[in-house]
């Protein structure tokens, strides 16, 4: 059963001011309704004035996604009642969007390159936000916060080219990276990305899943929906025609919407308060920065790192930039330690790479490169360092951690004596090793490592232990 | 010299919804001049109702651009004038605050929708006022009350702060007893405002001149034909004859697209209105929505109860015209008709300098006379075309029929207010003598 997925992605463009007024977009840490004016409050008589920067950002995206920019585009009103929509219509674009017909390259489930077609990308304003005091259905009333009202959104619509929830997630990851490389989007901001997904099993009805607000959520919601639809089909039950379902992030399920609320006739018509846009000529002038695919290829070429590492490191602008700051120590070592160790440790702590000073991490790499510490000790130093960063204190320097914890690779320690003690104390393991069980050697090395607190190189220790057993009478 | 103007008008015609008994003023071109402002133009700190009960108690936290300009030139904003609810009417009878009476004959309507502004000027309560004109709402009451009113070129005056009825058609404009006063007020309000994206930086700075030697005046047959009271047509013809005496030349012409103008106008204005007025839902303005109900029921209840009949009618018409499946049939067609009207005007105004005709097909109606909405809509036939075409038009008093004022309408090219003001001035100064 082939899965068919198309996405509608709303991203907040990170302009300094809103789409139609000069209110600041930097509202997230501020009290409700403090970033508002007559325009974004929809007060009677206020008029929209288009933010030039938002158009420029939209065109940047259009160019990066190889889209066409028609000679003329136009804003339109989408009319519907909802308490978070101050004018009872949203200024958006309808039949004359800013850009049409583009592509974005991703890797499919087999790791092959695949082009996902983009139908259109258009500008629109974000509505306000409802706050249900007491939470959800139990709230006796709702409060409205208009700080978000008028934030510029770019709605990007794909063709139904995606074939699995995993592919959908990879597409979003690549799109996010592209937008961040362009400098038009900050994916770390809460609510800066919202997705509606159309999903069907080939030959059956399609369902729209709304209200997905994270990358992980997309995969989760779509996986749930694939299972749900497959089960219906297997049981011979119909998939409801053009159903709209809502994703419940907390429970990881989709639920049917009350159909009445979704039956809209938006009565689109051209926004009479704005003039049509003729910006096709502007696209020529726009210069694009290096984008993820180009950067990935450059990393492989310039630094001699593996394609896999290059892919991981360029998948996020901040990580790519971090890597470039520390690559000079030793590109391969830096790639390995960033991609294989650092990202995992950050993920475990829900930390952003922004919290790690590149100089500190480079210091750690230097200690490794100079053989001052072992790999094992390095992981320990890294963890201690990240914990200090996360605590909001000044990040501790790796060298200082090594010093304080006594983690430097041991010199002048009589390893041979420790090895002999361990061999003498574990006759069974020695017996097993002699009988051909390689695992027994690792056990013995582990015992020695414990005694030396990780300050010796495990490979060298292995050789030492093996040699020692050879020379010891059996 | 800055100060405070005390204002306690004997408002027996119900021209005002709100008056300011102590109106501050400053220095400038209009220092200390009492100016009345139509109640759909936002005034910071002064209630702005648009003649609707749904906006009762709404006090804007900001000034419309034109109001800032008035204050900047020292004018005293003395009150907010009555109007048809949201501008939807031709008589000022659809106001939620009672009808305004015509100061010339109190059994008659003052015209609309800027009837309060016209009556305030005609009754001598203020020397000048602001009105707004979507399909004739400045010119009609000016004609009915015997004063001068100018609808500027679309885009020459900022609409920022004007509570929208039909955005693509309406303009704020000056109303006064004389062409000179209208010109003076126009100069103040036409200063550019980048907040209105549909406005142009074409400030008006003109001293009216009565020299109309060799001015070419087009007389469209449609303005003197069916539906126009012959006595009104005759009064206007003789006024145009006086302009000929002063050196103007008249040319017969035709605007065939006028046959569709009224239908196009009502489709466009009701469509835009249905969207503009959707925000009045009892949450932020006016009487509060009942909170114990679901929000959509609460919205419905407030809107059903506090919008007047004519407003509800136009919202429903506009909602229908924009509905899926009907858009092309109504809104789309109306836009085509609108382009045709515009092209007709541009063609004719390529051959003549100004177009002249009556402002209204009749004199002021009796109160309650136009109870049938369709017959009221039909009376807009001569004013609506200028709004569709976006060209400027002025109404200047040119005599009476049965003692009731008749208005001469002069329509000019885009941004050629100067020319129609001169023609109106010439008639006012020399012609009516």
Tab-separated table of C-alpha atoms in Angstrom, chain A residues 38-39 41-50 77 79 81-83 85-89 146 258 261 265 267-275, chain B residues 42 58 61-62 159-163 167-168 194-198 200 272 274-276 278-280 284-285 295 299 303 319 322-324 327 331:
chain	number	residue	atom	x	y	z
A	38	UNK	CA	-4.019	49.738	15.351
A	39	UNK	CA	-2.957	47.755	12.265
A	41	UNK	CA	-5.103	44.765	16.255
A	42	UNK	CA	-7.362	45.220	13.247
A	43	UNK	CA	-8.783	48.442	14.663
A	44	UNK	CA	-11.401	50.053	12.450
A	45	UNK	CA	-9.752	52.348	9.922
A	46	UNK	CA	-6.214	50.996	10.178
A	47	UNK	CA	-4.574	50.031	6.890
A	48	UNK	CA	-1.876	47.484	6.024
A	49	UNK	CA	1.480	48.617	4.655
A	50	UNK	CA	3.573	45.824	3.215
A	77	UNK	CA	-8.648	38.420	1.880
A	79	UNK	CA	-12.756	35.673	5.250
A	81	UNK	CA	-14.713	34.204	11.842
A	82	UNK	CA	-12.424	33.090	14.610
A	83	UNK	CA	-11.715	34.887	17.866
A	85	UNK	CA	-8.443	36.794	13.872
A	86	UNK	CA	-8.873	40.493	14.673
A	87	UNK	CA	-10.207	41.641	11.290
A	88	UNK	CA	-12.256	38.461	10.721
A	89	UNK	CA	-10.208	38.019	7.580
A	146	UNK	CA	-2.291	39.694	19.583
A	258	UNK	CA	-16.199	18.631	14.233
A	261	UNK	CA	-16.238	24.141	12.004
A	265	UNK	CA	-16.368	29.283	2.175
A	267	UNK	CA	-14.963	34.194	-0.024
A	268	UNK	CA	-11.514	35.213	-1.260
A	269	UNK	CA	-11.251	38.516	-3.077
A	270	UNK	CA	-8.331	40.842	-3.850
A	271	UNK	CA	-7.266	42.950	-0.845
A	272	UNK	CA	-8.410	46.448	-1.828
A	273	UNK	CA	-6.038	48.171	0.599
A	274	UNK	CA	-2.857	46.890	-1.062
A	275	UNK	CA	-1.614	47.305	-4.588
B	42	UNK	CA	-11.230	57.909	13.719
B	58	UNK	CA	-15.937	52.849	20.813
B	61	UNK	CA	-6.841	55.189	20.469
B	62	UNK	CA	-5.506	56.926	17.370
B	159	UNK	CA	-7.878	56.756	4.101
B	160	UNK	CA	-5.835	55.808	7.171
B	161	UNK	CA	-8.296	55.947	10.050
B	162	UNK	CA	-11.415	55.982	7.890
B	163	UNK	CA	-13.518	53.030	9.053
B	167	UNK	CA	-12.190	50.509	0.442
B	168	UNK	CA	-11.685	50.591	-3.308
B	194	UNK	CA	2.653	56.361	3.428
B	195	UNK	CA	0.388	54.331	5.708
B	196	UNK	CA	-2.259	54.213	2.984
B	197	UNK	CA	-0.744	52.017	0.258
B	198	UNK	CA	-3.384	53.133	-2.221
B	200	UNK	CA	-0.371	59.017	-3.960
B	272	UNK	CA	-16.128	44.788	0.410
B	274	UNK	CA	-19.315	42.167	4.056
B	275	UNK	CA	-15.621	41.614	4.734
B	276	UNK	CA	-14.909	44.963	6.424
B	278	UNK	CA	-17.076	41.124	9.902
B	279	UNK	CA	-14.806	42.276	12.742
B	280	UNK	CA	-17.688	43.817	14.680
B	284	UNK	CA	-13.804	44.167	21.292
B	285	UNK	CA	-16.300	46.867	20.365
B	295	UNK	CA	-18.480	31.974	20.204
B	299	UNK	CA	-21.172	36.588	17.356
B	303	UNK	CA	-24.463	41.100	14.856
B	319	UNK	CA	-21.511	37.657	1.314
B	322	UNK	CA	-18.395	36.582	-2.977
B	323	UNK	CA	-19.550	33.005	-2.383
B	324	UNK	CA	-17.910	30.088	-4.129
B	327	UNK	CA	-17.753	35.142	-7.521
B	331	UNK	CA	-17.766	40.256	-8.262
